Coordinates of N, CA and C and ligand atoms in Angstrom, one line a residue:
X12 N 92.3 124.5 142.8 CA 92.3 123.2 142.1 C 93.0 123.2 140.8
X13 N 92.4 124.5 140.0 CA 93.1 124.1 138.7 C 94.8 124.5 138.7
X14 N 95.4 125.2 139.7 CA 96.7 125.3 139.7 C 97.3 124.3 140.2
X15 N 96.9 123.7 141.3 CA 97.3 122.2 141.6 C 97.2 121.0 140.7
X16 N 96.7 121.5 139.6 CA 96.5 120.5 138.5 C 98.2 121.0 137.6
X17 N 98.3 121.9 137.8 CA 98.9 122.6 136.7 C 100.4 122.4 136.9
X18 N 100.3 122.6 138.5 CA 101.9 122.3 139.4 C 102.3 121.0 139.0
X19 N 101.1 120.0 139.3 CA 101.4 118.6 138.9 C 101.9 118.2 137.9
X20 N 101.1 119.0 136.8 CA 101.5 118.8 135.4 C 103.1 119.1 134.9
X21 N 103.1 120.8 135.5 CA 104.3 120.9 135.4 C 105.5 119.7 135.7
X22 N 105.5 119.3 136.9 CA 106.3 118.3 137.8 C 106.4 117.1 136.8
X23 N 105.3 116.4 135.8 CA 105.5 115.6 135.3 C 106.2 116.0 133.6
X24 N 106.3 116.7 133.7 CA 107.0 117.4 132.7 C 108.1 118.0 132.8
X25 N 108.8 118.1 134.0 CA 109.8 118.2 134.5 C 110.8 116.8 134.3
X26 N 110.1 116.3 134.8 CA 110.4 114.5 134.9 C 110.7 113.9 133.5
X27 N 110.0 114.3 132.4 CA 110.2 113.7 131.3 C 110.9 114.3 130.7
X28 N 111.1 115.6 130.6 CA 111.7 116.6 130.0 C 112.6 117.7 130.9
X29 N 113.4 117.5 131.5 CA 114.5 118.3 132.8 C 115.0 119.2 132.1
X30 N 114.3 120.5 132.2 CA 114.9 121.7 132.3 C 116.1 122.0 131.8
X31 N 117.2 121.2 133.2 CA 118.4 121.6 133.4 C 119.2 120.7 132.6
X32 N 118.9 119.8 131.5 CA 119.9 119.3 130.8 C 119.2 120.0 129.3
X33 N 118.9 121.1 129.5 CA 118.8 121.8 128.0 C 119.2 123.3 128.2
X34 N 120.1 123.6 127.5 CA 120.8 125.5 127.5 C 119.3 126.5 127.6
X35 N 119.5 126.7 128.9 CA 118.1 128.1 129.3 C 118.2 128.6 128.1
X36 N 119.1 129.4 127.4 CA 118.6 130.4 126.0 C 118.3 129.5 125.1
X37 N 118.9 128.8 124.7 CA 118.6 127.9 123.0 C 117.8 127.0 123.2
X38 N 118.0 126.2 124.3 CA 116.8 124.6 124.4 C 117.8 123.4 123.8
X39 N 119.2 124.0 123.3 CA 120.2 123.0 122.6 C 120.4 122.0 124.0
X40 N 121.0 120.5 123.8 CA 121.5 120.0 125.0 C 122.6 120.3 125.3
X41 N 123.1 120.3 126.6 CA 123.9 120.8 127.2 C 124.4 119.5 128.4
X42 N 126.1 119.5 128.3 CA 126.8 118.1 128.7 C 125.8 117.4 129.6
X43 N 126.1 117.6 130.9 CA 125.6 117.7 132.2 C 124.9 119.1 132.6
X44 N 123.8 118.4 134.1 CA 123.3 119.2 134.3 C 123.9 120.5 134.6
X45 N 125.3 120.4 135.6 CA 126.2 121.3 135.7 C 126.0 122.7 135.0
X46 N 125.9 122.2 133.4 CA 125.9 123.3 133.0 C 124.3 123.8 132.2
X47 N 124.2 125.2 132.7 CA 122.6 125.7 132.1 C 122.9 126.5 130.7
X48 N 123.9 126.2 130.2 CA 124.1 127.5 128.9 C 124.7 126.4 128.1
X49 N 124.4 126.6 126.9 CA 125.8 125.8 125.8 C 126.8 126.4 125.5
X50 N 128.1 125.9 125.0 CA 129.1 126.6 124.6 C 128.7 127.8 123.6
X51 N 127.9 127.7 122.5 CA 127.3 128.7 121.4 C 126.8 129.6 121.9
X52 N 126.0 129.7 123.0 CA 125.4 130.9 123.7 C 126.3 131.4 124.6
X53 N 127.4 130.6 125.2 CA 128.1 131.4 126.2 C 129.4 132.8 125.3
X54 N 129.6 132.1 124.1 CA 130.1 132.9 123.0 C 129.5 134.1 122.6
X55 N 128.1 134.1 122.6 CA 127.5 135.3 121.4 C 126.4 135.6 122.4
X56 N 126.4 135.2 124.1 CA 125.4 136.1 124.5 C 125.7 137.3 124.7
X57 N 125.1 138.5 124.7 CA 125.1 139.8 125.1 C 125.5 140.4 126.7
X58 N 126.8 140.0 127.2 CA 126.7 139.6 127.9 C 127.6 141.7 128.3
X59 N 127.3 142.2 129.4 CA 127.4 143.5 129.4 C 128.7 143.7 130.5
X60 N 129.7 143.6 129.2 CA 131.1 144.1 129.3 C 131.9 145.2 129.3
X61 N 133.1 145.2 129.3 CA 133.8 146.4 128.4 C 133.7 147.4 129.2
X62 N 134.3 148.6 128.8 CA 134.1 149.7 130.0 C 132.9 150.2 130.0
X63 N 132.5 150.2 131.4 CA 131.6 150.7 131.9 C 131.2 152.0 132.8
X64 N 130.3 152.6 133.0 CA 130.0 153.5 134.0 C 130.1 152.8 135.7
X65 N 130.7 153.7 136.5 CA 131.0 153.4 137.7 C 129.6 153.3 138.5
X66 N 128.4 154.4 137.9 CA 127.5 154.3 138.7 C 126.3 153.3 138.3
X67 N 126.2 153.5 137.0 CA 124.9 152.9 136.5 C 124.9 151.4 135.8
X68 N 126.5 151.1 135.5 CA 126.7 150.0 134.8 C 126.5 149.9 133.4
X69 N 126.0 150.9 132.6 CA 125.7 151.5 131.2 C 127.4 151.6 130.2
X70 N 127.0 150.9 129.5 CA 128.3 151.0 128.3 C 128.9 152.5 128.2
X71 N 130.1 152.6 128.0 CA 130.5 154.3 128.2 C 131.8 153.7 126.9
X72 N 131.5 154.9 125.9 CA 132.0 154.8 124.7 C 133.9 156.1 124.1
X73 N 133.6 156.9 125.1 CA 134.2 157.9 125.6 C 135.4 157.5 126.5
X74 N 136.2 158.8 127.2 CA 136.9 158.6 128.5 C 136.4 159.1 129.3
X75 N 136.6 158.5 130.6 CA 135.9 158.8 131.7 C 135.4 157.9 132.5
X76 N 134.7 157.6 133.6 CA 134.1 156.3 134.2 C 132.9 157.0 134.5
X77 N 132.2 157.9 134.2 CA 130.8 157.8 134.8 C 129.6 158.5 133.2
X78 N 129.2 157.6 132.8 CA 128.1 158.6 131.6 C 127.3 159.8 131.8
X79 N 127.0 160.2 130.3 CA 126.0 161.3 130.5 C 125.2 161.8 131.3
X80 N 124.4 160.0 131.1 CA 122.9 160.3 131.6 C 123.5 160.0 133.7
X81 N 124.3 159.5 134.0 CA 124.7 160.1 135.5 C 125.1 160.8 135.7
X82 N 125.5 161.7 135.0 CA 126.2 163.3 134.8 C 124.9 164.1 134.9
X83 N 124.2 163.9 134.1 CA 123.0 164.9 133.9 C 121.5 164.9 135.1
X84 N 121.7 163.3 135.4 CA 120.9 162.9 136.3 C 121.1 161.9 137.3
X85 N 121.5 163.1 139.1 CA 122.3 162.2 139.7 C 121.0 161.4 140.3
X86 N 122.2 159.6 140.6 CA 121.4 159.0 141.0 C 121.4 158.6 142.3
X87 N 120.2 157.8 143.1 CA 119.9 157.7 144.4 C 121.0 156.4 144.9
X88 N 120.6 155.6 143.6 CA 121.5 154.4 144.2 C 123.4 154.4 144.2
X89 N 124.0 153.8 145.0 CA 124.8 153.9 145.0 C 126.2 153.1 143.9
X90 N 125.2 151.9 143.2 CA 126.1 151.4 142.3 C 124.9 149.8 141.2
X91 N 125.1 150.5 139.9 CA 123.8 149.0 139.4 C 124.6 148.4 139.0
X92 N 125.1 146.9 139.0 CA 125.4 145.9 137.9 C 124.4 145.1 137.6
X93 N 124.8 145.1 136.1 CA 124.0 143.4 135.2 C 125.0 143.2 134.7
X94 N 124.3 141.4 134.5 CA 125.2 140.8 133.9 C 124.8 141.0 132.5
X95 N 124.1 141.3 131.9 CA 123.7 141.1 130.3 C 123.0 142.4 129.8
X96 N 123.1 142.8 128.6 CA 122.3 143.6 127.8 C 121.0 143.2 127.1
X97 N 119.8 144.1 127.6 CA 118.5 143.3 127.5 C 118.0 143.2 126.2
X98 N 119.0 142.0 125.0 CA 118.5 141.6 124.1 C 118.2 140.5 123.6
X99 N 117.5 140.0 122.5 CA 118.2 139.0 121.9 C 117.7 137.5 123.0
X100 N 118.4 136.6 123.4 CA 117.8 135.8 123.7 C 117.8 135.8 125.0
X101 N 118.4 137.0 125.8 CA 118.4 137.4 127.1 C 117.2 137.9 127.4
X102 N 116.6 139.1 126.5 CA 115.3 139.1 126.6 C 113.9 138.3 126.3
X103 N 114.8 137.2 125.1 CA 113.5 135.7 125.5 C 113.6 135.3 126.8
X104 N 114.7 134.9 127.4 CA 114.1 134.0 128.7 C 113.8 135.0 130.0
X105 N 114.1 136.0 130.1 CA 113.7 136.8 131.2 C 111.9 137.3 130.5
X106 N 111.5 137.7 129.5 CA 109.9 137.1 129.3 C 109.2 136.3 129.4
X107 N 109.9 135.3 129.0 CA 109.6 133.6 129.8 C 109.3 133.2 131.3
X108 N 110.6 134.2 131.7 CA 110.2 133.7 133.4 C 109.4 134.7 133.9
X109 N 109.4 136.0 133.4 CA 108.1 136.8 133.8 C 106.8 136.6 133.7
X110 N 106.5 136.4 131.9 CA 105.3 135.8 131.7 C 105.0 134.5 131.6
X111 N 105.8 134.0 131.9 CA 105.1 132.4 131.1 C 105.2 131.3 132.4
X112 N 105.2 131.6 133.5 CA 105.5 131.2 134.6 C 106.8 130.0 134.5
X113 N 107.8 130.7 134.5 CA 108.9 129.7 134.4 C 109.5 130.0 135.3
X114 N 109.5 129.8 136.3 CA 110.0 129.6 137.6 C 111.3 129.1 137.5
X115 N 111.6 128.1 136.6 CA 112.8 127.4 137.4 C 114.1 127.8 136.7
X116 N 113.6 129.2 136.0 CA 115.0 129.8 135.7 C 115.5 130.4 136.6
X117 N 114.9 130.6 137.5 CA 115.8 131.7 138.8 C 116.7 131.5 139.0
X118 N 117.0 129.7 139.1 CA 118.6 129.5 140.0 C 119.8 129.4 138.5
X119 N 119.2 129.6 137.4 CA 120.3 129.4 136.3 C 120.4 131.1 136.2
X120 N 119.4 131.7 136.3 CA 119.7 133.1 135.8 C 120.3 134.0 137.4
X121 N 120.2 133.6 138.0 CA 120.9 133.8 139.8 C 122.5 133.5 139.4
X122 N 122.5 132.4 138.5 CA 124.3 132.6 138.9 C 124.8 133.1 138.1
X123 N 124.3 133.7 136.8 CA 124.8 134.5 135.8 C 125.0 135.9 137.1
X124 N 124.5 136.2 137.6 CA 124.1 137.1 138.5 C 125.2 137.2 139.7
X125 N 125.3 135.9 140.0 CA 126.0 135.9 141.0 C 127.7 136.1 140.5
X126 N 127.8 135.8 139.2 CA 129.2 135.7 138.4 C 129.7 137.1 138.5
X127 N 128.6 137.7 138.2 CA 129.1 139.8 137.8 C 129.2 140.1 139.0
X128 N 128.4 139.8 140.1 CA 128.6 140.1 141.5 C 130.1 139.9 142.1
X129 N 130.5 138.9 141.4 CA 131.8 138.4 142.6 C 132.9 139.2 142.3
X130 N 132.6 139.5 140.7 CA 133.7 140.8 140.1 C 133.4 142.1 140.8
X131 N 132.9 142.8 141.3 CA 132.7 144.0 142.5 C 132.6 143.8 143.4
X132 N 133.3 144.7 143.9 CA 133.7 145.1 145.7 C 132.6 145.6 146.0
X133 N 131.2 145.1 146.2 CA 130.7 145.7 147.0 C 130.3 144.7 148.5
X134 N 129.7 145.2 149.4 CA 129.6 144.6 150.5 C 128.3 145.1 151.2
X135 N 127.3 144.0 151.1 CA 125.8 144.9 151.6 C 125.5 143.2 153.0
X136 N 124.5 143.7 153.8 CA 123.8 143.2 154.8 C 122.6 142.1 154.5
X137 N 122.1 143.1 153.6 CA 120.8 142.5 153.2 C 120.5 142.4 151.8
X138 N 119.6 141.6 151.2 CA 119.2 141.4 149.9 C 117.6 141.8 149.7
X139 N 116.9 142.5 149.1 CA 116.0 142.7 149.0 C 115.2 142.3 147.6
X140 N 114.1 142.0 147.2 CA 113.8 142.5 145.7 C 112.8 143.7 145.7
X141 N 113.0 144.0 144.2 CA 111.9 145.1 144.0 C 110.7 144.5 144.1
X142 N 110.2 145.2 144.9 CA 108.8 144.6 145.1 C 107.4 145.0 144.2
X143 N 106.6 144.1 143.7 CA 105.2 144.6 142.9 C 104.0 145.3 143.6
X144 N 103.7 145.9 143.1 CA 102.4 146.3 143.9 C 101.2 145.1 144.3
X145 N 100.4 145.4 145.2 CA 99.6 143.8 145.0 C 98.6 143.3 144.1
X146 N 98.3 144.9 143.1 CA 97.7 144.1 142.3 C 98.0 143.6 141.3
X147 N 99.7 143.4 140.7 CA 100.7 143.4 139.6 C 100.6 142.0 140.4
X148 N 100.8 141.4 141.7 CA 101.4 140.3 142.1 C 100.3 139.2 142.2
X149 N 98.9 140.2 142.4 CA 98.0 138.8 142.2 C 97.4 138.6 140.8
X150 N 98.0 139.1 139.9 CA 98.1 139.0 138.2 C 98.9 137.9 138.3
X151 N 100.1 137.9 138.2 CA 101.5 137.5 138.3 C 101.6 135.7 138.8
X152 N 100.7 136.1 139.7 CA 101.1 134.7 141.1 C 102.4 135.2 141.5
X153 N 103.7 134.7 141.2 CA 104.8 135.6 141.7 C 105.2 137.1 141.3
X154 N 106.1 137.6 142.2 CA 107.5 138.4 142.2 C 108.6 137.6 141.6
X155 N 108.8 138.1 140.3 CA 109.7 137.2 139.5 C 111.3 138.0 140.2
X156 N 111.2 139.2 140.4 CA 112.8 139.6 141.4 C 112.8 139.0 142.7
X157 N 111.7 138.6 143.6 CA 111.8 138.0 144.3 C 112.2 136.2 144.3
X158 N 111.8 136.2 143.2 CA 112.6 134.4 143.2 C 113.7 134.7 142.6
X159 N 114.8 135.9 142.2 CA 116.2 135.7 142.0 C 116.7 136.2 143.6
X160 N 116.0 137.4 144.1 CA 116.5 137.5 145.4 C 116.9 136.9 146.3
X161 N 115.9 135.9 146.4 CA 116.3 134.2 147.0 C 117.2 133.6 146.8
X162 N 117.8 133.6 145.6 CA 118.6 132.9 144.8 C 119.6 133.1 145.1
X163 N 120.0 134.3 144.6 CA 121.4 135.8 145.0 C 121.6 135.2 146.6
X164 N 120.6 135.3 147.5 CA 120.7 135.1 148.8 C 121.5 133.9 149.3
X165 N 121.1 132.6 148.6 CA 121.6 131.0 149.1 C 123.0 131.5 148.1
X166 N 122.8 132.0 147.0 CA 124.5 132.2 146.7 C 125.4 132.6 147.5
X167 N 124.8 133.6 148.3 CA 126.1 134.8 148.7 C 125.9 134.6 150.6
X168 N 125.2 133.4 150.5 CA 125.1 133.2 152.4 C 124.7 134.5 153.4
X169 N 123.6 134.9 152.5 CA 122.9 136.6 152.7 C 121.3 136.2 153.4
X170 N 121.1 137.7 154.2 CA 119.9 137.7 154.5 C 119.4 138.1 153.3
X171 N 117.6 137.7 153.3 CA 116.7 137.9 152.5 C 115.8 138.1 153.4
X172 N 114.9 139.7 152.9 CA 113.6 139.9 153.0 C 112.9 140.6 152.3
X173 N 111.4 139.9 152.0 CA 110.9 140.4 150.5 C 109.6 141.3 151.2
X174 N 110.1 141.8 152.8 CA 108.7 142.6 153.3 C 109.0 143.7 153.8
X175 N 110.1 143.7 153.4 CA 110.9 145.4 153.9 C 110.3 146.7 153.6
X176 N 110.7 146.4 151.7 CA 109.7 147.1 150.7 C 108.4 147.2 150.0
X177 N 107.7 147.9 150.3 CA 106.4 147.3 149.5 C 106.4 148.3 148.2
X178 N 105.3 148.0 147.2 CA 105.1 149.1 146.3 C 103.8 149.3 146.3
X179 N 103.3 150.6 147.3 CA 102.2 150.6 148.0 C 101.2 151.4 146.8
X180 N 101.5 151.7 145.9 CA 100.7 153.2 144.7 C 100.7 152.1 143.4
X181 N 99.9 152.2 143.0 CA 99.6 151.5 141.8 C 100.1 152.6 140.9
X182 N 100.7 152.4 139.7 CA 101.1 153.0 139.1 C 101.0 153.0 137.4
X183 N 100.7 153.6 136.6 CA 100.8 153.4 135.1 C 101.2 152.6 134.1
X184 N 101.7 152.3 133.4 CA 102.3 150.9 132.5 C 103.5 152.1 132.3
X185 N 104.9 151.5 132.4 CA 105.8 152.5 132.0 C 106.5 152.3 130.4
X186 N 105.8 151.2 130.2 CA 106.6 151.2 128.6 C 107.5 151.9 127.9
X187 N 106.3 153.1 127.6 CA 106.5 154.3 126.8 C 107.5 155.2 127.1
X188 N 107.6 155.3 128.2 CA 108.1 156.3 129.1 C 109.2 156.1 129.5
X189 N 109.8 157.6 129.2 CA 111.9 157.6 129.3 C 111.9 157.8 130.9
X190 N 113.2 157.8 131.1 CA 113.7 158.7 132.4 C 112.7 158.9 133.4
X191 N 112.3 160.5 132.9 CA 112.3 161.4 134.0 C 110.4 161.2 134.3
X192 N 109.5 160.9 133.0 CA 108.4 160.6 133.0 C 108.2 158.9 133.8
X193 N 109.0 158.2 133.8 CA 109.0 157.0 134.7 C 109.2 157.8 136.3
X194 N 110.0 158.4 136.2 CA 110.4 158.8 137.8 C 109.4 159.7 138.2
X195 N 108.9 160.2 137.7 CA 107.6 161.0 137.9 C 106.1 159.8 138.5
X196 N 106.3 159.3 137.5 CA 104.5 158.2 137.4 C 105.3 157.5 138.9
X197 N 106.4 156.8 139.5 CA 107.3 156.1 140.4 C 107.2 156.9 141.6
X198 N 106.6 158.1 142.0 CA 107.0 159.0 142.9 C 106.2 158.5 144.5
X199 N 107.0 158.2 145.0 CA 106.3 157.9 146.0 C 105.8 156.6 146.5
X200 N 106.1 155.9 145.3 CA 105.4 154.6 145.3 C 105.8 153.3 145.6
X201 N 106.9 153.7 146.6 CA 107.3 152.9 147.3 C 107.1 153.1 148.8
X202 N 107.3 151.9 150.1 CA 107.5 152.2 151.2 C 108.0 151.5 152.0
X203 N 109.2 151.8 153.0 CA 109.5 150.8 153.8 C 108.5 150.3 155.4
X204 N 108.0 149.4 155.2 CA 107.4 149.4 156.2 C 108.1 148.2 157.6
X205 N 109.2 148.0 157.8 CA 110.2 148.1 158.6 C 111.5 149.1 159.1
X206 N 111.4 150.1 158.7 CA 112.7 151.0 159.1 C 113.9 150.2 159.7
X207 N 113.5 149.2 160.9 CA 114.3 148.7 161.8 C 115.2 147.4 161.5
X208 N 115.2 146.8 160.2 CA 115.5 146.2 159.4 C 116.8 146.4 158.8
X209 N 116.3 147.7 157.9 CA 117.2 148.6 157.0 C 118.2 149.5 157.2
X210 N 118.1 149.7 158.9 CA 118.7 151.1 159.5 C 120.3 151.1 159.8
X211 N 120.7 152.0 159.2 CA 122.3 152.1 158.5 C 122.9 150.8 158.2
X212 N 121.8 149.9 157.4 CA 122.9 149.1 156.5 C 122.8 148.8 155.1
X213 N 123.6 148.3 154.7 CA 123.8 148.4 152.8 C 123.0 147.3 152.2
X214 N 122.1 147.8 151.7 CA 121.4 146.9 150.8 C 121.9 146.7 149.1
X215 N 121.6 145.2 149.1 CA 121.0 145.0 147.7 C 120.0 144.6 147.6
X216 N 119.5 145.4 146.2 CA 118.4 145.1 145.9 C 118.2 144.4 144.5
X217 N 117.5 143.7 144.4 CA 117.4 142.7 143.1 C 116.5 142.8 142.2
X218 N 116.4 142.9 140.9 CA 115.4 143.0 140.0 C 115.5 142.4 138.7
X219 N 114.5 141.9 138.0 CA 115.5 141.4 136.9 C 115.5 141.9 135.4
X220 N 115.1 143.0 135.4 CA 115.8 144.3 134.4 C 116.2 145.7 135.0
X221 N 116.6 146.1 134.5 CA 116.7 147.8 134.9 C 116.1 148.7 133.1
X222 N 115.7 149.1 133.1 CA 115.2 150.0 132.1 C 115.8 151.1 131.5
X223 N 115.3 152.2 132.2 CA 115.7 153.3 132.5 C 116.7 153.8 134.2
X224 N 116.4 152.9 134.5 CA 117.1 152.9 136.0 C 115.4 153.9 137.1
X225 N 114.8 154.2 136.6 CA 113.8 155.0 137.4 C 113.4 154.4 138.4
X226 N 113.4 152.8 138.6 CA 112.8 152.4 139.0 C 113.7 152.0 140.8
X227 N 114.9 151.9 140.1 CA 115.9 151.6 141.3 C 116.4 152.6 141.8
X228 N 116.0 153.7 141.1 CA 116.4 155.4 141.8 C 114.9 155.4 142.6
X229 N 113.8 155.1 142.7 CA 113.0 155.5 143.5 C 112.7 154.4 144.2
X230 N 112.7 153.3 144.3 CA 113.3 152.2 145.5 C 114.5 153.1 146.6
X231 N 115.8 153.2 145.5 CA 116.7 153.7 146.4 C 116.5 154.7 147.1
X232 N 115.7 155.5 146.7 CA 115.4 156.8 147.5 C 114.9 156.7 148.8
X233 N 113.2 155.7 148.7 CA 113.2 155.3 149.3 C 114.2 154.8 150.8
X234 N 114.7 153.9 150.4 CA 115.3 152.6 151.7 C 116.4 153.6 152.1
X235 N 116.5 154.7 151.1 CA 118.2 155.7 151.8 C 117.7 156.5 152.9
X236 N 115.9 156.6 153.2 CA 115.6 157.0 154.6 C 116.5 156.8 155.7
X237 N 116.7 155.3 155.5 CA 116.7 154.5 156.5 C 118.4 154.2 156.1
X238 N 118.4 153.5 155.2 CA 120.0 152.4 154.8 C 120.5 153.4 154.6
X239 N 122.0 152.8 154.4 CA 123.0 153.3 154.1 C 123.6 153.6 152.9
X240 N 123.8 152.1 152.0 CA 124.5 151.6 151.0 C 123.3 151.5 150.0
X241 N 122.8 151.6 148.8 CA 122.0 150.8 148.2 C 122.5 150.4 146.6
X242 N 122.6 149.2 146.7 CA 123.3 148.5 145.1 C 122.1 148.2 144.5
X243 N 121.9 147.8 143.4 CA 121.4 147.1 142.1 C 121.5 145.9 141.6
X244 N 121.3 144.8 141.5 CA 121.9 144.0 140.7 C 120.8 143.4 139.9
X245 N 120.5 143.6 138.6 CA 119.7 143.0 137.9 C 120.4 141.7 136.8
X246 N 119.6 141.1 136.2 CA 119.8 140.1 135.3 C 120.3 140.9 133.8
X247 N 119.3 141.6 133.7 CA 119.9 142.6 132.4 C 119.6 143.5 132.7
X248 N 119.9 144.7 132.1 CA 119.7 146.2 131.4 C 119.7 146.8 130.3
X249 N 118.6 147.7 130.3 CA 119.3 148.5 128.8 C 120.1 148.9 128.7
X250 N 120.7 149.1 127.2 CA 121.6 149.8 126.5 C 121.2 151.2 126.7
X251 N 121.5 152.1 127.3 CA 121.0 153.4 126.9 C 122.1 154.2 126.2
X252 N 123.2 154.4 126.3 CA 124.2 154.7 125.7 C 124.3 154.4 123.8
X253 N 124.4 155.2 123.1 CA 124.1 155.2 121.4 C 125.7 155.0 121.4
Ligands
LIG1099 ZN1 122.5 127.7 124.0
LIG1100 ZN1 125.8 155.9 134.3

């Protein structure tokens, strides 16, 4: 009852106040709905350019096409892009739609997503999201990678399935935790419970940060049982590169 109160509410606040005729980062107005960003933000967002690493998508300052930290620590997946660097007001609204149940950024933050996508050759079957454990998701109400998954999916005329993967181990709060202590607490804690789904073909999988990448190395590890290909595509990522 009280969330059906709340949907409602929402909806009438939708109605008085539409979303989509205000820039998702600033709240400034913006021409038409057409557009979800304003000119001022499409200038100074953080948007994760310039040369990059071939595997991880991490800023590379040097010559070369692949960083340190994929040099030092190979990875499961086969290639991550984001569109943005997780700061600044990229990191306000991706908090927003995690915690604050803002839903209806998916389809504005999906085509930022869908923009870095069309710039790489890759070619996968299926779209997946990283999936929550159930007790992260009945905290939550949603899988916030699962409402871009969807998204990514009606973009790119893709299958979607959000039951492929589960994330069967409850696991620690990773905050704190670099690298290899995430991939540690992450071990195992995934599972495909379709094999027949996944079986030699290229996935992407969707999320909407990458961290440390631990997280899409032990997904990938996972579904590479089975798949073939496995990409990345998040909304942002960190900077780990100094
Ligand atoms: Zn703006
Ligand atoms: Zn890298």
């Amino acid at each position: 009852m009280k969330n059906k109160l709340k949907n409602c509410w929402d909806k009438i606040l939708e109605f008085l106040f539409p979303s989509n005729l205000k820039c998702v980062f600033c709240g400034r107005d913006v021409p038409s709905k057409d557009f979800c960003c304003c000119e001022d933000c499409l200038h100074t967002l953080p948007f994760n350019n310039g040369q990059r690493c071939k595997i991880c998508d991490d800023e590379i300052c040097g010559d070369g096409n692949i960083c340190d930290n994929c040099k030092s620590h190979h990875k499961k997946f086969d290639k991550a892009i984001a569109s943005f660097i997780y700061e600044g007001d990229v990191k306000k609204i991706v908090l927003k739609f995690k915690n604050d149940n803002a839903k209806y950024l998916a389809p504005h933050m999906a085509k930022f997503m869908f923009d870095r996508l069309k710039q790489e050759t890759v070619s996968f079957d299926l779209i997946l999201p990283v999936p929550l454990s159930e007790k992260s998701l009945n905290k939550r109400k949603y899988n916030q990678a699962s409402l871009l998954a969807e998204e990514i999916a009606k973009l790119t005329n893709s299958s979607f399935n959000n039951c492929v993967l589960i994330k069967e181990k409850e696991t620690k709060h990773q905050k704190e935790l670099g690298f290899l202590d995430r991939q540690n607490n992450l071990h195992n804690a995934f599972k495909v419970v379709d094999k027949n789904a996944i079986i030699n073909k290229n996935i992407l999988l969707v999320d909407d940060v990458m961290t440390t990448g631990a997280t899409a190395n032990e997904c990938a590890k996972t579904l590479k049982k089975y798949a073939s290909k496995v990409y990345i595509l998040t909304f942002a990522r960190n900077k780990l590169s100094k």
